[in-house]
Amino acid sequence: MKFNAKDLALLARRPSGYFDKEGKLKICRVVGDEKLIEPRERWCRLKGNLLFLMKNKSSEVSEVVILERCWVVEFRSKTDVSIVLKFQSGEPDLYLEAASKPDCESWAVALGEANSEGLQNKIQQLRRLIMEIKEERSSDEARQFLPSSQVDSLGEPQFTSIQRIANEPKLEFSLACKDLVAATRDRKLNTFIQVSVVHPAEHILTRYSSTEIVEGTRDPLFLTGVTFPPEYPIYEETKIKLTVYDVKDKSQDTVRTSVLPDHKEPRADVGRSFLGCTTFRVGDLVKSKEQQLTLTLRTSDGGKTVGTIEVNLVKMGELEDGETDHITTDAQDQKCALVRECTATEGISGKDNLPSLNAVLKNPICKLYRFPTSDNKWMRIREQMAETTLSFHVPKELINLHIKEDMRRNQELKDLGELAPHWDNMRKSVIAHCDQMLSMYQDTLAELGKHTGSSFKSSCSKGEKTLEFIPINLHLQRMHVHSPRLKDALYDVITVGAPAAHFQGFKNGGLRKLLSKFEAERRNTGYQCIYYSPENTAKAKEVLSNINHLQPLISSHADLLLNSASQHSPDSLKNSLKMLSEKTELFVHAFKDQLVRSALLALYTARPGCVLKKPAVPRNSAEEGGDVQHQDHPSHIKRQDSIPHHSEYDEEEWDRVWANVGKSLNCVIAMVDRLLEKDNVSNSKEGEKDPSAADCKVLHAGGDWYEQLYPLVITLKDCMGEVVTRAKQSMAFVLLQELACGLPQCLMLTLRRDIVFSQALAGLVCGFIIKLHTGLHDQGFLQQLHTVGLLVQYEGLLSTYSEEAGMLEDMAVGISDLQKVMFKVIEAKSEDFLPIITGRREHYVIEVQLPAKMFELLPQEIKEGKLLRMYPVLFNVGINEQQTLAERFGDTTLQENINQENLELLKEYYKLFTEKMPPDCLPHFQEQNDLKGLLENLHQNIQAKKRKNVEIMWLAATICRKLNGVRFTCCKSAKDRTSMSVTLEQCSILRDEHQLHKDFFIRALDCMRSRQTQGALNESDDPETGCLTDNKPTSRHFYPVALLLVSSHLLVVWLILSLALLLAKYQ
């Protein structure tokens, strides 16, 4: 082709605004994989299909490239910013390198659209769009000829809603093609269907989802269906456009199709070509007798027929007609490489879509599959992933409790009274550090209160300080299976990033190592403070908690007793006395511990000028106050002041003060008994003589009751107040020692532990609520819940190498701390169904609210408020390349110890289960294996210490499902390894429990792991991370497990080279 050189030179010197795009690129020619010369920087100007290359912006044009009969190849790695122009003529490829990734992507789009083929594709796209909306346009144009009054009378357009079950997807259908026509006879098609929606009100074509790619057949049957969630605005008048594409370049590593905006069709020159399209109305499908449409595929101009497409309406509760015998061998070998998902705004599907559950779950992402069974029937699978509002709700509630607890502790330290200079300076230092930590908690809570947007923390935010209490990528992964010959089944897995303090880092290890080191250091600080074991400090916190809980209750019951006495109500008096006695007994027994006595002595020694008096005969505190029914009258008790400061200290004084509470209670009980006995006698005598006189006697006796009980109740309150003052000060002194022995490490470890526990607790609360809703109609499960407790099994996929070893240590402690958590189910009194958290660091109670109708389904024990225990267990097996390094050159003791410890906990739970539960409580569809044999097999696999023994994970998960437990899967960010594990588990369940055809196992796995899953989201965005990704699989669909296993020979070579480089670097 000849050009006028002068005209081209003149065109190249036009002003910048004249060109479609211009900028600096490094350019050279490439033959094969070799560059002919090193890339040289050129100023490039693009106008139409002409690319001008110049040495600089003001120089003459040195070369002109005509962008015809060529295509653009862009490399998708994060670091690569280059693209290649390939020419059909066979001339050397043109290599172009940009300065940044965004610049590279914009050049790829501009160059791909520059040629005449790109322009022709645009024209065809616009032509198809015009054809689709012509009918709607004609009706709108007709309205213009009507008088304005008639136009007004028409009102807004009314659309027909689709009838459906409440909270089920509005519309679901499957797709299959037949007799597709290829461009050449010998070519085997690799096809997929893109689904677009034309909304009747807006007349806008919206790309919605796509099927997987089916390779090597002209009669593709697609396993991935299309589902429209409950909140999607779809009506009978809505049109669905189905476009069939043939994938030319199946290499997903070098061709990038996601650089286009959402409203643009991908170009044919980047790996796929248009075959045909068709359109149908939703109402036609819904109203069809056979619930099936057979549509003709035509080319863009509507002339040539290129095949047919079958659309089958899907209902999860109904069996699909027909068998799978027509699937050929070629179809069975087809691979899945492309799947899209649809996104809903609220709700989760089906039976579990209840108000209380909708308050917890939101933004579900839905996918629909159909897989053949071994007997050539179809099973249907609906896969859902949902966010949870608990990701932020639970941490905020927990931080609020921490703030209140720490403020109370700081006040108790200030109320210790006068201390010797050494101890007083220590107290001031502790309070100053605690105030700083309290301020940090308050700031974090304020920042979380400002958070808006997503209800989960993405993995790229795991290092943010303001979000360190929030779990990473907390989601519910649910698989709903409808099999032809088995009951419908739900399989839930909670996926979450490993609970760990990412912001604080892992330079010195995780909590498991840090706590052990800190405890050893505390033992060596006796010359500065008094050492109390972790058990004693935990006991001190428990005593303080009991005091704060019981004292106001006893005071209120005492007031009710006096009120009953003033009203002369025998029944009310008995009930009030019963409640007062029960709470006071608990109060008295709370101090049956040597720790309180020893702490009082230690506190006295910390007072200025203390003098100790050794008692002649030691006495047992348990004997002193154990039998509160046979004590002397409190009038004989000598009133004691608070702990003396400048006088002798009697170690037996605490026993007397403590026993006075029991004696006072006995006096109150004796007085009430006497009053009731006299009342019964007097009523019987006076009633026989004169009823009116008996009434007057009652009024007079009411005053006598109050007057006789009042001094005794006041004495009880005074004795209790004295005990509370002394006990609070002594226990606060114990906590002072704990803090003073390790400042500031103690507070930093507490913070780290709070962070890890917050992340773990958010996942646990979510898992419990989901499990409770799922098993609400299972009486065996509900009996197990209140009789034994709930098993919570965590599957860890962290390596024991580098930072992940620290994460595993954090995770192990956080999950172990969940044993302190108890659940309680209550009836909701409002429309707010979010759980309520109460308690303190050593003991939390989670109150789960249920609507009245659901609450009535619970056993009486749960309705009466019985606390439900949790049994968390963690089994970890590292599976990535870092674990290979740890196994060959590092240490895997941490993983082995964790697995062994949790195996013992699992055995303990199984023992309780077998002792308290009948054998028929196990799920009936999983009876093929014996639990005892599975436990023994798990024990053998843990003892074997085999490298990357994934059998441990599978056995632990199977045992958990058989014991009605809650399943968690965790890795660093709940993305790559987590999704691989979940999808493999789902397909294995389909194979083992629902008879998935063996020839379709890999294909089903590929479908679930397919990369392109965002649907309405931008294809270049990771739906879980919220970050721009290049070649990263999304949160739930990833590479096969085999890619994680590194060849041992290559690994050794790589390690030797790496060590050599490190030695050279640091020498």
mmCIF file of C-alpha atoms in Angstrom, residues 577-701:
data_model
loop_
_atom_site.group_PDB
_atom_site.id
_atom_site.type_symbol
_atom_site.label_atom_id
_atom_site.label_comp_id
_atom_site.label_asym_id
_atom_site.label_seq_id
_atom_site.Cartn_x
_atom_site.Cartn_y
_atom_site.Cartn_z
ATOM 1 C CA LEU A 577 -36.912 -14.564 101.042
ATOM 2 C CA LYS A 578 -36.223 -17.506 98.728
ATOM 3 C CA MET A 579 -34.594 -15.276 96.099
ATOM 4 C CA LEU A 580 -32.633 -13.380 98.763
ATOM 5 C CA SER A 581 -31.377 -16.626 100.297
ATOM 6 C CA GLU A 582 -30.254 -18.061 96.956
ATOM 7 C CA LYS A 583 -28.323 -14.951 95.926
ATOM 8 C CA THR A 584 -26.767 -14.492 99.364
ATOM 9 C CA GLU A 585 -25.631 -18.122 99.449
ATOM 10 C CA LEU A 586 -23.932 -17.596 96.081
ATOM 11 C CA PHE A 587 -22.378 -14.407 97.411
ATOM 12 C CA VAL A 588 -20.991 -16.135 100.526
ATOM 13 C CA HIS A 589 -19.567 -19.096 98.614
ATOM 14 C CA ALA A 590 -17.891 -16.766 96.109
ATOM 15 C CA PHE A 591 -15.310 -15.926 98.811
ATOM 16 C CA LYS A 592 -14.488 -19.494 99.817
ATOM 17 C CA ASP A 593 -10.992 -19.141 98.479
ATOM 18 C CA GLN A 594 -7.581 -18.753 100.073
ATOM 19 C CA LEU A 595 -6.744 -16.115 97.444
ATOM 20 C CA VAL A 596 -8.930 -13.463 99.105
ATOM 21 C CA ARG A 597 -7.336 -14.010 102.516
ATOM 22 C CA SER A 598 -3.788 -13.971 101.166
ATOM 23 C CA ALA A 599 -4.504 -10.907 99.021
ATOM 24 C CA LEU A 600 -5.875 -9.035 102.065
ATOM 25 C CA LEU A 601 -2.671 -9.770 103.939
ATOM 26 C CA ALA A 602 -0.572 -8.666 100.964
ATOM 27 C CA LEU A 603 -2.584 -5.459 100.707
ATOM 28 C CA TYR A 604 -2.101 -4.747 104.390
ATOM 29 C CA THR A 605 1.664 -5.153 104.031
ATOM 30 C CA ALA A 606 1.521 -2.569 101.242
ATOM 31 C CA ARG A 607 -0.035 -0.006 103.618
ATOM 32 C CA PRO A 608 2.243 2.546 105.301
ATOM 33 C CA GLY A 609 3.452 1.372 108.721
ATOM 34 C CA CYS A 610 1.810 -2.055 108.805
ATOM 35 C CA VAL A 611 2.235 -4.434 111.810
ATOM 36 C CA LEU A 612 1.340 -8.119 111.590
ATOM 37 C CA LYS A 613 -0.193 -10.103 114.406
ATOM 38 C CA LYS A 614 0.214 -13.877 114.115
ATOM 39 C CA PRO A 615 -2.911 -15.750 115.231
ATOM 40 C CA ALA A 616 -2.458 -18.319 117.993
ATOM 41 C CA VAL A 617 -4.548 -21.012 116.325
ATOM 42 C CA PRO A 618 -5.147 -20.967 112.553
ATOM 43 C CA ARG A 619 -8.747 -21.537 111.506
ATOM 44 C CA ASN A 620 -10.283 -22.872 108.344
ATOM 45 C CA SER A 621 -12.314 -20.323 106.490
ATOM 46 C CA ALA A 622 -14.505 -23.025 105.061
ATOM 47 C CA GLU A 623 -15.409 -24.230 108.550
ATOM 48 C CA GLU A 624 -16.012 -20.662 109.701
ATOM 49 C CA GLY A 625 -18.668 -19.895 107.129
ATOM 50 C CA GLY A 626 -19.573 -23.237 105.631
ATOM 51 C CA ASP A 627 -22.681 -23.957 107.698
ATOM 52 C CA VAL A 628 -24.568 -20.717 107.687
ATOM 53 C CA GLN A 629 -27.618 -22.303 109.238
ATOM 54 C CA HIS A 630 -26.109 -22.582 112.784
ATOM 55 C CA GLN A 631 -24.439 -19.229 113.457
ATOM 56 C CA ASP A 632 -24.876 -16.751 116.310
ATOM 57 C CA HIS A 633 -27.072 -13.692 116.153
ATOM 58 C CA PRO A 634 -25.285 -10.728 114.491
ATOM 59 C CA SER A 635 -26.013 -8.562 117.519
ATOM 60 C CA HIS A 636 -23.070 -10.321 119.209
ATOM 61 C CA ILE A 637 -20.752 -9.482 116.275
ATOM 62 C CA LYS A 638 -18.308 -6.673 116.982
ATOM 63 C CA ARG A 639 -18.487 -4.168 114.102
ATOM 64 C CA GLN A 640 -15.164 -3.777 112.302
ATOM 65 C CA ASP A 641 -13.894 -0.780 110.368
ATOM 66 C CA SER A 642 -12.236 -1.157 106.992
ATOM 67 C CA ILE A 643 -8.778 -2.676 106.836
ATOM 68 C CA PRO A 644 -6.640 -0.984 109.536
ATOM 69 C CA HIS A 645 -3.674 1.078 108.446
ATOM 70 C CA HIS A 646 -1.479 1.833 111.441
ATOM 71 C CA SER A 647 -2.474 -0.971 113.760
ATOM 72 C CA GLU A 648 -1.956 -4.688 114.171
ATOM 73 C CA TYR A 649 -3.543 -6.874 111.502
ATOM 74 C CA ASP A 650 -5.436 -9.981 112.588
ATOM 75 C CA GLU A 651 -5.441 -12.620 109.831
ATOM 76 C CA GLU A 652 -8.602 -14.176 111.290
ATOM 77 C CA GLU A 653 -10.519 -10.944 110.977
ATOM 78 C CA TRP A 654 -11.525 -11.668 107.359
ATOM 79 C CA ASP A 655 -13.070 -14.980 108.376
ATOM 80 C CA ARG A 656 -15.253 -13.239 110.924
ATOM 81 C CA VAL A 657 -16.290 -10.461 108.551
ATOM 82 C CA TRP A 658 -17.055 -12.944 105.807
ATOM 83 C CA ALA A 659 -19.075 -15.210 108.156
ATOM 84 C CA ASN A 660 -21.185 -12.270 109.363
ATOM 85 C CA VAL A 661 -23.059 -12.226 106.067
ATOM 86 C CA GLY A 662 -24.211 -15.807 106.581
ATOM 87 C CA LYS A 663 -25.156 -15.117 110.173
ATOM 88 C CA SER A 664 -27.163 -12.060 109.174
ATOM 89 C CA LEU A 665 -29.018 -14.063 106.556
ATOM 90 C CA ASN A 666 -29.853 -16.760 109.141
ATOM 91 C CA CYS A 667 -31.307 -14.124 111.402
ATOM 92 C CA VAL A 668 -33.499 -12.797 108.591
ATOM 93 C CA ILE A 669 -34.693 -16.323 107.765
ATOM 94 C CA ALA A 670 -35.463 -17.094 111.421
ATOM 95 C CA MET A 671 -37.402 -13.865 111.830
ATOM 96 C CA VAL A 672 -39.497 -14.479 108.723
ATOM 97 C CA ASP A 673 -40.296 -17.986 109.907
ATOM 98 C CA ARG A 674 -41.447 -16.677 113.295
ATOM 99 C CA LEU A 675 -43.573 -13.967 111.724
ATOM 100 C CA LEU A 676 -45.280 -16.383 109.354
ATOM 101 C CA GLU A 677 -45.876 -18.904 112.142
ATOM 102 C CA LYS A 678 -47.463 -16.273 114.411
ATOM 103 C CA ASP A 679 -49.530 -14.961 111.496
ATOM 104 C CA ASN A 680 -50.983 -18.398 110.809
ATOM 105 C CA VAL A 681 -51.918 -18.935 114.470
ATOM 106 C CA SER A 682 -53.444 -15.479 114.945
ATOM 107 C CA ASN A 683 -55.415 -15.677 111.684
ATOM 108 C CA SER A 684 -56.976 -18.979 112.648
ATOM 109 C CA LYS A 685 -58.024 -17.701 116.131
ATOM 110 C CA GLU A 686 -59.217 -14.241 115.123
ATOM 111 C CA GLY A 687 -61.097 -15.571 112.120
ATOM 112 C CA GLU A 688 -63.203 -17.818 114.330
ATOM 113 C CA LYS A 689 -64.224 -14.930 116.633
ATOM 114 C CA ASP A 690 -64.691 -11.812 114.516
ATOM 115 C CA PRO A 691 -63.686 -11.394 110.840
ATOM 116 C CA SER A 692 -63.604 -7.578 111.071
ATOM 117 C CA ALA A 693 -61.276 -7.747 114.045
ATOM 118 C CA ALA A 694 -59.016 -10.087 112.076
ATOM 119 C CA ASP A 695 -58.720 -7.481 109.308
ATOM 120 C CA CYS A 696 -57.694 -4.807 111.801
ATOM 121 C CA LYS A 697 -55.113 -7.206 113.221
ATOM 122 C CA VAL A 698 -53.642 -7.720 109.754
ATOM 123 C CA LEU A 699 -53.106 -3.982 109.289
ATOM 124 C CA HIS A 700 -51.408 -3.707 112.660
ATOM 125 C CA ALA A 701 -49.258 -6.820 112.059
#
